[in-house]
Structure formats: C-alpha cells, structure tokens
PDB file of C-alpha atoms in Angstrom:
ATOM      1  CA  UNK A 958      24.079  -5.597  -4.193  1.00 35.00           C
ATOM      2  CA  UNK A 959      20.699  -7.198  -2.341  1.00 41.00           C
ATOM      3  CA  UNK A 960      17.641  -5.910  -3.718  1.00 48.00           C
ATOM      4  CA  UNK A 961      15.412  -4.578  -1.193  1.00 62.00           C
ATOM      5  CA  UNK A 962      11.861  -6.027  -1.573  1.00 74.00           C
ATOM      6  CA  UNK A 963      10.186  -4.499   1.595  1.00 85.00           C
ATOM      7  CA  UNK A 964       8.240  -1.666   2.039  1.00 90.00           C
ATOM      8  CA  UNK A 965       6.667   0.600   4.926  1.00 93.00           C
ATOM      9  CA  UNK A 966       2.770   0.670   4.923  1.00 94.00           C
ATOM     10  CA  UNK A 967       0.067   1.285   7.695  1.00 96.00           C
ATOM     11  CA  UNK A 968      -1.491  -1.443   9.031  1.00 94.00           C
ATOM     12  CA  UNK A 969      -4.141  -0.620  11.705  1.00 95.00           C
ATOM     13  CA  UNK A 970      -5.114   2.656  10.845  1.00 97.00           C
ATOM     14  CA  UNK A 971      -4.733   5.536  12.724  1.00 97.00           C
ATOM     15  CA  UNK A 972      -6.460   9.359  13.930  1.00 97.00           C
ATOM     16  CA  UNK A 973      -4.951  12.500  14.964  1.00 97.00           C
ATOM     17  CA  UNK A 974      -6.015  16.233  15.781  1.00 98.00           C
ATOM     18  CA  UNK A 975      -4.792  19.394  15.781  1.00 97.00           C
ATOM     19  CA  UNK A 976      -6.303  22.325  16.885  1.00 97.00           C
ATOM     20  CA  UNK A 977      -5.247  26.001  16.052  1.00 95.00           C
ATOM     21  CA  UNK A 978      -7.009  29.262  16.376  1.00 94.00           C
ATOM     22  CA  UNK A 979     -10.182  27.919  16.390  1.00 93.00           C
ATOM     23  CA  UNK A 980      -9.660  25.208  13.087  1.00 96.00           C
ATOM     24  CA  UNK A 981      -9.446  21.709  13.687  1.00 97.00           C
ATOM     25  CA  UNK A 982      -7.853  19.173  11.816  1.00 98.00           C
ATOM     26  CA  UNK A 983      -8.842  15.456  12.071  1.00 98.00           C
ATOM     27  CA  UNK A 984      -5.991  13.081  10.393  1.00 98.00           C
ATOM     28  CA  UNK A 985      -6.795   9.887   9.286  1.00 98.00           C
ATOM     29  CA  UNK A 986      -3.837   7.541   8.181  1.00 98.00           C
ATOM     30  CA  UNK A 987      -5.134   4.425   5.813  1.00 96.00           C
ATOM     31  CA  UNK A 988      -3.287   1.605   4.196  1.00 94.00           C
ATOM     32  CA  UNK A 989      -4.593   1.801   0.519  1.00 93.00           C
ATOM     33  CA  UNK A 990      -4.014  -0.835  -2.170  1.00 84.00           C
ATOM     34  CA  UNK A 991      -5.001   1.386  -5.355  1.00 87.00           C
ATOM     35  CA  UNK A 992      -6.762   4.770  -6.382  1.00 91.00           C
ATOM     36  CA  UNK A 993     -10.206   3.362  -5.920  1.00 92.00           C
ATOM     37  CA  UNK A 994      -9.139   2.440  -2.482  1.00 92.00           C
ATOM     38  CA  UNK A 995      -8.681   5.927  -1.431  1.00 95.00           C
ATOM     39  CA  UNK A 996     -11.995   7.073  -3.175  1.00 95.00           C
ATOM     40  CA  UNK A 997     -13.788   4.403  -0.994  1.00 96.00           C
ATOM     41  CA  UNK A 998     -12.206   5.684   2.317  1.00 96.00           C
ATOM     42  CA  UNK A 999     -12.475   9.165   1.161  1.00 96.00           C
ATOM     43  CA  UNK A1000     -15.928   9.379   0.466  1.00 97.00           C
ATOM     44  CA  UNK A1001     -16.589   7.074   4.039  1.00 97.00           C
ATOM     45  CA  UNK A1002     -14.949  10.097   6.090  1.00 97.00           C
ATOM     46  CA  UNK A1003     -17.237  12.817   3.986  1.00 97.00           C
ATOM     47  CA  UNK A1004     -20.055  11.230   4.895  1.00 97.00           C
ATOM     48  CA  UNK A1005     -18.553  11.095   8.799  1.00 97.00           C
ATOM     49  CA  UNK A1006     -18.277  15.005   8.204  1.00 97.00           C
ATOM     50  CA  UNK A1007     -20.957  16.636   6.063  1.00 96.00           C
ATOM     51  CA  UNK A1008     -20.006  20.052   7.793  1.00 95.00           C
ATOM     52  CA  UNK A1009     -16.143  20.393   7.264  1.00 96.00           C
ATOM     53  CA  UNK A1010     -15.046  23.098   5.142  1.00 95.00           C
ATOM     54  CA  UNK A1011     -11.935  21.106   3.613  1.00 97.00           C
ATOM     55  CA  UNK A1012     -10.972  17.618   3.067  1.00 98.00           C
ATOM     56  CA  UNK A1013      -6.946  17.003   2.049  1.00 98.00           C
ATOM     57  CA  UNK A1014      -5.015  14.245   1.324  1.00 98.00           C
ATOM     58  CA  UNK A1015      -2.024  12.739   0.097  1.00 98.00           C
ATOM     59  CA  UNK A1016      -1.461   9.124  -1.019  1.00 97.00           C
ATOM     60  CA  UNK A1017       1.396   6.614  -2.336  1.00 95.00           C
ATOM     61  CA  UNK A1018       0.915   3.396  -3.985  1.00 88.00           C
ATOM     62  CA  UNK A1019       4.379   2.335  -5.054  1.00 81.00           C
ATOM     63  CA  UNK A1020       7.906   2.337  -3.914  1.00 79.00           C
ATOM     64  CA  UNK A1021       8.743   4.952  -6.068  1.00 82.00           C
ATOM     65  CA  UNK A1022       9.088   8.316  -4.514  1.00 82.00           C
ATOM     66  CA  UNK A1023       8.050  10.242  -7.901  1.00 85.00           C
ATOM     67  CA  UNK A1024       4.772   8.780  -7.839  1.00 87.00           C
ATOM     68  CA  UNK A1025       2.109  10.183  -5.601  1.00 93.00           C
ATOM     69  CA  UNK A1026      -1.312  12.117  -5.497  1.00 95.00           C
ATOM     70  CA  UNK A1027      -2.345  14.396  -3.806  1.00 97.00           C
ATOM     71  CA  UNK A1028      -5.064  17.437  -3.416  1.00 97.00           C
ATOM     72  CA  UNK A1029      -5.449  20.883  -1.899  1.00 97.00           C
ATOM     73  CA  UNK A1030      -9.475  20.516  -1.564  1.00 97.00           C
ATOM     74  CA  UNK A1031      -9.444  24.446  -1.764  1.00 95.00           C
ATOM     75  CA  UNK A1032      -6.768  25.097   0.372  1.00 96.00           C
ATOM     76  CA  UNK A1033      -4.170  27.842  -1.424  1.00 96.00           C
ATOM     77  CA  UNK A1034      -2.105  25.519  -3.530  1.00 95.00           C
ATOM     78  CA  UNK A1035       0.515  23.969  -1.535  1.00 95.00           C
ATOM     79  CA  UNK A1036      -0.797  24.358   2.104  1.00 97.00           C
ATOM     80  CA  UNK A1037      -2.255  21.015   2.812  1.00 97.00           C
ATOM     81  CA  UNK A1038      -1.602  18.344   0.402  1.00 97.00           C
ATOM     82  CA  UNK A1039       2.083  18.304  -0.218  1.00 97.00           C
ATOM     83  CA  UNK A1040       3.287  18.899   3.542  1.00 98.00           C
ATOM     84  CA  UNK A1041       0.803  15.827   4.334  1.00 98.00           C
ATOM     85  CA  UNK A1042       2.564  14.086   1.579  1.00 97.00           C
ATOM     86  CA  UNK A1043       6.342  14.861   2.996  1.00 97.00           C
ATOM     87  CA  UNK A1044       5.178  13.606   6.320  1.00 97.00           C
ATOM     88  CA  UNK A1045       4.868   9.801   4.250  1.00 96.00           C
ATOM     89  CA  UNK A1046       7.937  10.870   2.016  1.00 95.00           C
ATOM     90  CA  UNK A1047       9.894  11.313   5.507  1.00 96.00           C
ATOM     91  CA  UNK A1048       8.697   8.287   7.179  1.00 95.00           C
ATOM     92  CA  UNK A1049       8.927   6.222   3.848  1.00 93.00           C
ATOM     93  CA  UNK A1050       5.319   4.874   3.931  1.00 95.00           C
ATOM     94  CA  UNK A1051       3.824   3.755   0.647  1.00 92.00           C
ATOM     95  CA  UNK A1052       0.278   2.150   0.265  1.00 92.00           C
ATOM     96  CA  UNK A1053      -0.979   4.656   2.720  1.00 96.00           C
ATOM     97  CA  UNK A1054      -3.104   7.611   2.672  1.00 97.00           C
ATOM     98  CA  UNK A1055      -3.514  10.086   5.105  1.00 98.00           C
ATOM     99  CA  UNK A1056      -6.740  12.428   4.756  1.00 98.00           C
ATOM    100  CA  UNK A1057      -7.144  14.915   7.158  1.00 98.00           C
ATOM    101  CA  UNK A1058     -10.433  16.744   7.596  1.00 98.00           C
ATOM    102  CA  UNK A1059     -10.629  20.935   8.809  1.00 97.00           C
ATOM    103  CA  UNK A1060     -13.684  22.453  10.344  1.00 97.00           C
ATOM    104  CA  UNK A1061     -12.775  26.289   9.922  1.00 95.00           C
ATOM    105  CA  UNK A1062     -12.628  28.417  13.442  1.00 90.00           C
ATOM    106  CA  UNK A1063     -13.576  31.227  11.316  1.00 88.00           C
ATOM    107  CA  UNK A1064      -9.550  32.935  11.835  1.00 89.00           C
ATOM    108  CA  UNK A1065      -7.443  32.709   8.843  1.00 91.00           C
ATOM    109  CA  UNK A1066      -4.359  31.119   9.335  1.00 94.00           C
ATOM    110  CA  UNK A1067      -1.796  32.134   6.874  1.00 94.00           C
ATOM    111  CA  UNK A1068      -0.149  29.832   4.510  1.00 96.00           C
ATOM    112  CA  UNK A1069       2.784  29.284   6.877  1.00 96.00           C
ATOM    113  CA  UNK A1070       0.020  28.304   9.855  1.00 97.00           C
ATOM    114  CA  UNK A1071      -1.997  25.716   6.849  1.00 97.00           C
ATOM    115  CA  UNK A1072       1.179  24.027   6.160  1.00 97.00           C
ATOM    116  CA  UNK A1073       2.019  23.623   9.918  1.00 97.00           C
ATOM    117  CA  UNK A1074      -1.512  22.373  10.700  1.00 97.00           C
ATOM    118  CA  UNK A1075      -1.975  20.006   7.666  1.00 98.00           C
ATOM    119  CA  UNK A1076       1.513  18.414   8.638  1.00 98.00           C
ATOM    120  CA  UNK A1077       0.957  18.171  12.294  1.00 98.00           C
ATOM    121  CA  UNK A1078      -2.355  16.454  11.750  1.00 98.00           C
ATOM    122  CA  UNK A1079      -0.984  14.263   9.321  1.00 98.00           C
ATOM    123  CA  UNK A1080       2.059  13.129  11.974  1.00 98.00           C
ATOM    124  CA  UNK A1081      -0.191  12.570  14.276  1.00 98.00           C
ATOM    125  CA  UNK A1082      -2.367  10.343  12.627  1.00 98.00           C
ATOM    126  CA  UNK A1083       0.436   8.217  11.853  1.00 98.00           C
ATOM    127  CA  UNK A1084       1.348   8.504  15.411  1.00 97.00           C
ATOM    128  CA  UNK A1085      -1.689   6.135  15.849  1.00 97.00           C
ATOM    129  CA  UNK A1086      -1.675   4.139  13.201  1.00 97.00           C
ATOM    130  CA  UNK A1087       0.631   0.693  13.148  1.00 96.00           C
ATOM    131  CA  UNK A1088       3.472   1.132  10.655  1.00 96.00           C
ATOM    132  CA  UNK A1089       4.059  -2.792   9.147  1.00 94.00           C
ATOM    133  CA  UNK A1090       6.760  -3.743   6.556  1.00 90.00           C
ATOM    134  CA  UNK A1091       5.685  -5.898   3.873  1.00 87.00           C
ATOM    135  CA  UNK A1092       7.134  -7.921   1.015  1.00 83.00           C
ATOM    136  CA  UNK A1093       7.116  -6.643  -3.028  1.00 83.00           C
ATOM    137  CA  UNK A1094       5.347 -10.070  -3.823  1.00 86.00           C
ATOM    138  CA  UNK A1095       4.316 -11.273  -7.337  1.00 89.00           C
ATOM    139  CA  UNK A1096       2.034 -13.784  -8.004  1.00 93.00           C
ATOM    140  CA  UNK A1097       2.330 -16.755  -9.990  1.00 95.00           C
ATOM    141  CA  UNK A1098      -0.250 -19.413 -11.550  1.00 96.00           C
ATOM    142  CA  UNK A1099       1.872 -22.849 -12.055  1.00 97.00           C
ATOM    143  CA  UNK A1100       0.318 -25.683 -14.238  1.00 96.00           C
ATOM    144  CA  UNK A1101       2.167 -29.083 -14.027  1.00 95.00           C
ATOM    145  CA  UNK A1102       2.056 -33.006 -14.412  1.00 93.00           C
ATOM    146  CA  UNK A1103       0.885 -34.259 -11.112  1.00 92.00           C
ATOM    147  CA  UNK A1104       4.267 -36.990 -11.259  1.00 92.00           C
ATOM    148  CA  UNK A1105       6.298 -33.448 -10.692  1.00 93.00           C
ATOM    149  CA  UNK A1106       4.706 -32.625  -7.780  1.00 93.00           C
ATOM    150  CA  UNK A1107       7.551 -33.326  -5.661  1.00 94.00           C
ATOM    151  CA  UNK A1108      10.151 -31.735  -7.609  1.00 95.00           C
ATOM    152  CA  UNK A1109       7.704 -28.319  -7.546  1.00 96.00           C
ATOM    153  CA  UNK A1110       6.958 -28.673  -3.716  1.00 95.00           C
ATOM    154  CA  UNK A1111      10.286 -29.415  -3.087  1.00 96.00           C
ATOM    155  CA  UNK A1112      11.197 -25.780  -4.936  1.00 96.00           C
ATOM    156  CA  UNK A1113       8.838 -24.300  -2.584  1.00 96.00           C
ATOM    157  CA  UNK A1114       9.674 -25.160   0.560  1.00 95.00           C
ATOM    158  CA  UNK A1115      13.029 -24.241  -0.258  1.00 95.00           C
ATOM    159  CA  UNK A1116      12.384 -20.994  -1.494  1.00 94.00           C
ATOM    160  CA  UNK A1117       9.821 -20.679   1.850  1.00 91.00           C
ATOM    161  CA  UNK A1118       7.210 -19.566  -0.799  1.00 92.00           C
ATOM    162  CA  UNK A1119       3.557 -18.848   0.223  1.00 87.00           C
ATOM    163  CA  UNK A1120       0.750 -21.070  -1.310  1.00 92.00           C
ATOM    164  CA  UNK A1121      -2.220 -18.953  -1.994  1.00 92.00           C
ATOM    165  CA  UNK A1122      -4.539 -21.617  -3.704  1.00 93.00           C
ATOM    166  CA  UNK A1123      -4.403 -25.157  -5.348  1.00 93.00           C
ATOM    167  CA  UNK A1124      -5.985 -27.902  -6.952  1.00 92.00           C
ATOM    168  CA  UNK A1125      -4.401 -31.598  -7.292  1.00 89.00           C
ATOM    169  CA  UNK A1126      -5.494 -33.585 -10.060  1.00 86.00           C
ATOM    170  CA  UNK A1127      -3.817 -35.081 -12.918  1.00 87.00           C
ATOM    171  CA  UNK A1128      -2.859 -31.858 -13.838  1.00 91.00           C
ATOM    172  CA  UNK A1129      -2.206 -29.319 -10.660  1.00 95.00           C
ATOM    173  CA  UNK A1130      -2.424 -26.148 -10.656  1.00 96.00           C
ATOM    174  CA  UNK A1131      -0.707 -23.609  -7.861  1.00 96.00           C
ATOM    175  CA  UNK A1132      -0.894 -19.919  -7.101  1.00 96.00           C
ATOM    176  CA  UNK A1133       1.879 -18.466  -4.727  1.00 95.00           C
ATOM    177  CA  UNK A1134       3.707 -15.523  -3.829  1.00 92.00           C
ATOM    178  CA  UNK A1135       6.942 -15.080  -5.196  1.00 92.00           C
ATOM    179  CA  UNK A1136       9.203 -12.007  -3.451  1.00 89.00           C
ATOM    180  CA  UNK A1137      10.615  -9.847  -6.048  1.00 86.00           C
ATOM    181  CA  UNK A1138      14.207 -10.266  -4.804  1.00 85.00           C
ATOM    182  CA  UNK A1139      14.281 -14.148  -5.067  1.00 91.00           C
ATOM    183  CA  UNK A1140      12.107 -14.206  -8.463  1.00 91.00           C
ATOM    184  CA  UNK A1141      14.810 -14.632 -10.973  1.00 92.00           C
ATOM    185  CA  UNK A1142      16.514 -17.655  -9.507  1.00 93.00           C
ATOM    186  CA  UNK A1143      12.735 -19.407  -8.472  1.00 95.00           C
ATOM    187  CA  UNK A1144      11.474 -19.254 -12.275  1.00 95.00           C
ATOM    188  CA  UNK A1145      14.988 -20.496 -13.551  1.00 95.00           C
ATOM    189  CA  UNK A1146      14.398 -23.523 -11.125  1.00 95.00           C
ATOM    190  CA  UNK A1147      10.438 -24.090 -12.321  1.00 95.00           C
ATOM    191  CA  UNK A1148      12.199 -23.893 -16.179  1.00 95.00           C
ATOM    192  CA  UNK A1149      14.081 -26.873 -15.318  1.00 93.00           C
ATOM    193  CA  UNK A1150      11.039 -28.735 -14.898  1.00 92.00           C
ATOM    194  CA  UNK A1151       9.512 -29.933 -18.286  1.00 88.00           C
ATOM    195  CA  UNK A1152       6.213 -30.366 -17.545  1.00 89.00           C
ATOM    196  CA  UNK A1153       5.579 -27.021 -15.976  1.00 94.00           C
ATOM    197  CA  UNK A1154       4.455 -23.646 -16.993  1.00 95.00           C
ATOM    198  CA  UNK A1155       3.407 -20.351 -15.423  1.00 96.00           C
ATOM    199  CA  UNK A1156       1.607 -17.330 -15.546  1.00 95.00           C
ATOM    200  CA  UNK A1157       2.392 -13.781 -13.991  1.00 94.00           C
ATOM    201  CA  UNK A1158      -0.831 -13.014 -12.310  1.00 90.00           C
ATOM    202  CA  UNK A1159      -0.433  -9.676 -10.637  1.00 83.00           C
ATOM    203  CA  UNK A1160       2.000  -7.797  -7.993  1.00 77.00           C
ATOM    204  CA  UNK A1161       1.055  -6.625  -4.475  1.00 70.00           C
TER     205      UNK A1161
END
C-alpha cells in the first residue's frame, strides 16, 4: 500500500458573503501553518470589523480528521463553528481556516437559518480561495566529510530532494526536505555513508 503524503490546503486566500434577513456573513478562507497563525489573521479581520456582532471560525492543522478547533463566538453552540468546520472536513482542506464575520440585521434567524448561513459563507469563501496540494515534508540537517559529497548529492538527485540551505567546507552541512512517503528508504541510504549524520529538524 503507497502512503499518501499530500494534502489539500488554501493557497491564495479567498472571501465570500451571504446575506439573509438582514445578517451578513463575510467568509474569509486562510492557509494557516499553526494556532498562532490563526490568532494573527483573526485579530487582522477584528480590527477590519470593529462593529460585527460575531466572529466564527473553524481551523485544521493536520491530516488528521479528529483534530480541529473551532468556536461559536456567541453563536448558540453548534450554529456556526462546526458547519464551517464540515465545509473543510468535506472538501478535505487542512492548514486552512475559514473565519467568517456576521453583522446582525436585527431578525433572528433560528438555529436551522445560523447553520445554513455560517456554512454558505464558509463555501463560498473557499469558492474564492485557490485550493493547492502540498507534500507532508520533513526536514533534515545532514553533517558530512566534504570527500562524500558526491555520494550525498548523488542520493539527492535521485531521490529529487529539495535543498533548503548549505554550506561547503571541510565539513558540509545540508538542510532539505524529505517527503514522508520516501523517508524510510532516503535515511537507510545516508546510513550507508560513514561519515554522515543527521538531525530531524521539524515537519511542514
């Protein structure tokens, strides 16, 4: 069985509205790498819209469908942030955020009428937006003897693996990108090469 090491994220973000009974809902969908990500481009569209009575949202950050956040910002509890979340569930996005803003028309909606709104904002922010597919990447830190160089270059290129940073000197040291479904077999290689070691730096 292949392991699948892509994922479905937003790329150029995008904005929707819906409008009903007087209420309108402003989507934004964002690609967000982390938590602190989404507080950033939370607290940007606040600022955009000191007078909005509600501000929801629903994020992902990993490939894994149990994880997520989301919040109700006041709304009854599970009007706006989980049907904003099923609209990424159903498309499969992850590293993406989509906040939508209300300004109340001063008529009630209903919970039914929230949930429809909150979604349809949401869909159509991401109508907008540019939906990319990425690689599950980690990065790795080699240190080696610069008389291996050809034997780690040559592991590389035929592995197609993206060269972040590096410094040549006696000893060399290289950061690259390693996708997670090739990993196994391109650190077995690098252990076949005496001089070498390496150092998990971080996933994205």
């Amino acid at each position: 069985m292949l392991f699948d090491d892509t994922y479905k994220t937003v790329g150029k973000p995008g904005e929707g509205v819906f409008r009903d009974k007087g209420s309108k809902f402003i989507g934004y969908a964002l690609g967000v790498r982390t938590e602190q990500d989404l507080k950033d481009r939370l607290a940007t569209i606040r600022a955009e819209h000191p007078k909005a009575r509600h501000y929801c949202w629903a994020a992902r950050f990993t490939t894994d469908r149990s994880v997520f956040k989301l919040n109700d910002d006041g709304e009854p509890s599970g009007s706006a942030g989980r049907p904003i979340l099923n609209t990424l569930l159903s498309q499969d996005l992850t590293n993406t955020a989509v906040i939508v803003v209300r300004y109340f028309g001063g008529t009630l909606l209903g919970i039914p009428g929230l949930i429809n709104a909150y979604k349809a904002a949401a869909v159509e922010a991401l109508k907008a937006s540019e939906i990319i597919e990425l690689s599950l990447t980690d990065i790795y830190r080699l240190h080696f003897d610069y008389l291996q160089m050809n034997a780690v270059m040559r592991i590389l290129k035929d592995n197609d693996l993206n060269i972040i940073e590096q410094v040549f000197d006696n000893k060399c040291t290289i950061t690259i990108g390693i996708r997670k479904s090739i990993l196994n077999q391109v650190l077995a290689k690098m252990d076949n090469i005496t001089t070498l070691s390496y150092k998990y730096l971080y996933s994205n």
